[in-house]
XYZ file of C-alpha atoms in Angstrom:
313
model
C 141.209 117.989 50.590
C 139.549 118.172 54.004
C 141.396 121.443 54.644
C 140.068 122.851 51.347
C 136.491 121.705 51.982
C 136.388 123.365 55.408
C 137.216 126.774 53.965
C 135.205 126.432 50.767
C 132.144 125.806 52.954
C 132.970 129.052 54.773
C 133.145 130.861 51.405
C 136.857 131.539 51.860
C 138.779 131.443 48.592
C 142.396 131.879 49.640
C 144.453 129.887 52.173
C 148.016 129.660 53.470
C 150.177 127.049 55.189
C 153.704 126.300 56.332
C 155.021 123.297 54.353
C 156.899 120.342 55.768
C 158.350 120.149 52.239
C 157.918 123.070 49.812
C 158.225 120.880 46.703
C 155.456 118.572 47.947
C 152.982 121.412 48.434
C 154.080 123.094 45.206
C 152.770 120.013 43.386
C 149.553 120.409 45.387
C 149.005 123.870 43.899
C 150.509 126.028 46.650
C 152.629 128.949 45.499
C 155.713 130.254 47.238
C 155.381 133.132 49.652
C 158.128 135.600 50.557
C 161.611 134.450 51.493
C 162.975 134.982 54.972
C 166.506 136.253 55.568
C 168.532 135.281 58.615
C 171.174 137.850 59.484
C 173.895 137.146 62.027
C 175.618 140.463 62.651
C 177.663 142.139 65.338
C 175.719 144.464 67.669
C 177.669 147.494 66.440
C 176.219 146.842 62.970
C 172.948 148.293 64.270
C 173.007 152.097 63.977
C 173.330 154.124 67.144
C 170.777 156.910 67.343
C 170.777 160.030 69.511
C 168.687 158.521 72.331
C 166.997 155.512 73.844
C 165.112 157.434 76.512
C 161.713 156.222 75.309
C 162.560 152.549 75.789
C 161.050 150.379 78.493
C 160.637 146.691 79.258
C 157.110 145.355 78.843
C 155.380 142.828 81.087
C 152.177 140.856 80.641
C 150.284 143.823 82.069
C 151.311 145.764 78.946
C 150.166 143.128 76.458
C 147.293 145.212 75.076
C 149.749 147.970 74.133
C 151.810 145.391 72.280
C 148.738 143.996 70.478
C 147.633 147.488 69.476
C 151.059 148.338 68.070
C 151.331 145.079 66.137
C 147.803 145.315 64.740
C 148.320 148.896 63.581
C 151.360 147.733 61.629
C 149.496 144.666 60.324
C 146.573 146.799 59.112
C 148.962 148.776 56.894
C 151.267 145.957 55.776
C 150.380 143.512 53.023
C 150.141 139.859 54.084
C 150.168 140.150 57.866
C 147.678 138.435 60.166
C 146.267 140.286 63.171
C 147.682 139.115 66.483
C 145.432 137.394 69.020
C 145.552 137.773 72.792
C 146.629 134.143 73.178
C 149.619 134.707 70.857
C 150.762 137.655 72.950
C 150.226 135.764 76.207
C 152.546 133.046 74.890
C 155.277 135.665 74.343
C 155.148 136.748 77.976
C 154.693 133.260 79.429
C 157.971 132.091 77.866
C 160.483 132.808 80.623
C 163.328 133.042 78.080
C 161.719 136.036 76.368
C 162.405 139.700 76.995
C 160.273 142.435 75.475
C 161.587 145.967 75.093
C 159.462 148.703 73.563
C 159.695 152.266 72.354
C 156.844 154.191 73.970
C 156.000 157.795 73.274
C 153.024 159.741 74.632
C 151.651 156.563 76.195
C 151.673 154.597 72.922
C 154.011 151.738 72.045
C 155.388 152.557 68.587
C 157.683 149.574 68.246
C 159.087 146.632 70.176
C 161.516 143.721 70.096
C 160.910 140.251 71.519
C 164.286 138.616 72.099
C 166.135 135.902 74.010
C 169.722 134.743 74.423
C 171.403 131.694 72.909
C 174.509 130.116 74.477
C 177.505 129.870 72.175
C 179.678 127.805 74.501
C 179.165 125.257 77.272
C 182.492 126.277 78.791
C 182.112 130.061 78.738
C 178.798 131.423 80.036
C 179.685 134.906 78.777
C 179.563 133.871 75.106
C 175.990 134.444 73.933
C 174.067 135.567 70.883
C 170.963 137.723 71.098
C 168.103 136.221 69.083
C 165.413 138.580 67.807
C 162.110 136.711 67.713
C 159.910 139.633 66.672
C 160.835 143.144 65.595
C 157.953 145.555 65.001
C 158.260 149.276 64.323
C 155.757 151.864 63.136
C 158.106 154.785 62.587
C 161.752 155.437 61.663
C 162.185 156.942 65.138
C 161.010 153.725 66.823
C 163.307 151.624 64.640
C 166.320 153.825 65.374
C 165.747 153.902 69.121
C 165.358 150.111 69.279
C 168.441 149.817 67.079
C 170.312 151.953 69.593
C 169.437 149.412 72.289
C 170.801 146.570 70.132
C 173.960 148.571 69.415
C 174.482 148.981 73.180
C 174.642 145.187 73.605
C 178.131 145.087 72.054
C 179.781 144.303 75.405
C 177.158 141.661 76.247
C 176.689 139.501 73.156
C 178.759 138.160 70.322
C 176.275 138.475 67.458
C 172.619 139.277 66.899
C 170.406 136.851 64.968
C 167.631 138.599 63.059
C 165.099 136.741 60.922
C 163.348 139.198 58.637
C 161.375 139.254 55.393
C 162.539 142.788 54.625
C 164.790 142.419 51.583
C 166.691 145.669 51.968
C 167.610 145.938 55.640
C 171.268 145.832 54.570
C 170.758 149.514 53.727
C 170.080 150.071 57.446
C 172.731 147.852 58.993
C 176.444 148.602 59.036
C 178.485 145.421 58.534
C 176.060 142.777 57.219
C 178.682 140.013 56.908
C 177.805 136.895 58.914
C 181.272 136.167 60.269
C 182.096 133.248 57.977
C 184.327 135.422 55.747
C 183.007 133.406 52.813
C 183.218 135.024 49.379
C 180.751 134.233 46.623
C 182.268 134.831 43.150
C 183.361 137.209 42.155
C 183.420 139.404 45.258
C 180.159 139.004 47.177
C 180.422 138.760 50.951
C 178.252 136.151 52.668
C 175.557 137.908 54.655
C 172.027 136.611 55.151
C 170.992 132.984 54.802
C 167.618 132.767 53.057
C 164.805 130.242 53.149
C 161.356 129.555 51.701
C 158.415 128.774 53.951
C 154.882 130.148 53.957
C 152.889 129.175 50.848
C 149.630 130.527 49.420
C 146.808 128.922 47.444
C 143.675 130.095 45.675
C 141.016 127.401 46.191
C 138.259 129.132 44.209
C 139.597 131.256 41.353
C 136.312 132.892 40.366
C 135.321 133.565 43.960
C 138.716 135.097 44.628
C 138.558 137.477 41.654
C 135.000 138.400 42.584
C 136.398 139.572 45.918
C 138.987 141.677 44.093
C 136.394 143.787 42.303
C 136.949 146.431 44.971
C 140.679 146.552 44.228
C 142.137 148.755 41.494
C 144.519 146.925 39.187
C 146.829 149.889 38.686
C 144.544 151.809 36.333
C 144.984 149.295 33.499
C 142.362 148.902 30.764
C 142.527 145.390 29.325
C 140.398 142.316 28.670
C 142.161 139.018 29.266
C 141.186 135.389 29.232
C 142.697 133.672 32.246
C 143.111 129.894 32.001
C 143.976 128.367 35.386
C 145.208 124.780 35.765
C 144.598 122.980 39.060
C 145.510 119.286 39.058
C 144.279 118.644 42.620
C 141.042 120.652 42.828
C 139.583 119.854 39.411
C 136.626 122.218 39.881
C 139.171 125.013 40.356
C 140.570 124.553 36.845
C 138.691 127.555 35.544
C 138.631 129.902 32.567
C 137.651 133.496 33.214
C 137.314 136.500 30.972
C 138.389 139.463 33.070
C 137.547 142.911 31.808
C 139.472 145.790 33.378
C 138.494 149.410 32.787
C 140.821 151.933 34.387
C 141.854 149.213 36.856
C 138.366 148.132 37.937
C 137.603 144.537 36.982
C 134.465 142.662 36.023
C 134.075 138.942 35.262
C 132.388 138.271 31.895
C 130.519 135.098 30.957
C 131.719 135.299 27.356
C 132.990 137.732 24.739
C 136.148 138.826 22.982
C 139.441 139.519 24.729
C 142.847 141.057 23.988
C 145.154 138.326 25.278
C 145.007 134.809 26.706
C 147.042 133.877 29.772
C 147.581 130.274 30.951
C 148.994 129.643 34.404
C 149.047 127.003 37.141
C 147.159 127.862 40.319
C 150.416 127.776 42.326
C 152.093 130.479 40.250
C 148.859 132.492 40.074
C 148.662 132.462 43.883
C 152.212 133.823 44.183
C 151.630 136.332 41.377
C 148.443 137.771 42.832
C 150.156 138.213 46.226
C 153.038 140.124 44.649
C 155.728 137.554 45.450
C 156.706 137.281 41.767
C 155.950 139.253 38.589
C 154.521 138.366 35.170
C 157.849 139.130 33.477
C 159.722 136.802 35.838
C 157.207 133.976 35.398
C 157.303 134.388 31.622
C 161.097 134.203 31.473
C 161.026 131.115 33.719
C 158.436 129.433 31.443
C 155.848 129.392 34.249
C 153.210 131.366 32.354
C 151.994 131.282 28.749
C 150.844 134.460 26.993
C 149.142 134.303 23.600
C 150.566 137.658 22.479
C 153.898 138.757 23.944
C 153.149 142.371 23.011
C 150.853 142.414 26.066
C 153.573 141.386 28.531
C 154.204 144.941 29.740
C 150.480 145.610 30.176
C 150.050 142.332 32.088
C 153.093 143.184 34.194
C 151.449 146.456 35.153
C 148.019 144.870 35.681
C 149.254 142.250 38.167
C 151.926 144.432 39.800
C 151.765 144.672 43.615
C 153.767 147.494 45.184
C 154.673 145.655 48.387
C 155.605 142.007 48.775
C 153.694 140.225 51.535
C 155.042 139.855 55.055
C 153.931 137.234 57.579
C 155.259 136.981 61.131
C 152.596 134.605 62.458
C 153.423 131.023 63.347
C 150.591 128.515 62.913
């Protein structure tokens, strides 16, 4: 409650946290963010490109280049926080970290922060490479950095990559994790997944007022949104949202086409694009007064890109 009051006083309507227990914070009105996928693949699973001539190791003197690259990616990618100087300094101050970058025409276009993890106390040559941060602006930067990882085949056993990108298995070669486990009927064990970052709207009306500059996919619709919030009682709100060609306005009263009832946790995940109206409806997490409007609501709330967050806080 203190956390909420701090940000409500600052006129901030949307917050995020990492949960010590997801189910606990779910009951507190926080909605799930994107899953993370932990791949454990052989180095040769990373594609080998035609060159790695633009690669170089970065030092703390190059930290501004790293910040600029990261922040350019963050500005274009839904859900990411901008990186601070102190965050970058921590990367370079950790003596276990290595930073390799793809630089072209004096600009860093991608980089990997990585370290090594011992796999045996008896054999110092058995190590895994652990990717701590993998940022790339262009396909060329990704492929050149991938070429570096591919070249580690004689140095490391496997590469651990934690990513929120759902479809990197299209990029990698052999995505199996080495367990040889089969999931019925014939699905090969690859990435382990986990839930973490959670989102919460703490002022529903204030949040939708901020979204008046966003286009809701060109949809024309008037809906009554009933939001339940068991913790922040003042946030249990009913809004009539009028959308004309995707531009919304909040009405004090009037008629509407459809009524939607939803808990603030699911609304927070929905509005961020983590889950869709159709999925929530099938899972009994949303109530719609007229099911004929499901497709329109699906289109209204649809977010092209799921959120990504690489920041630790």
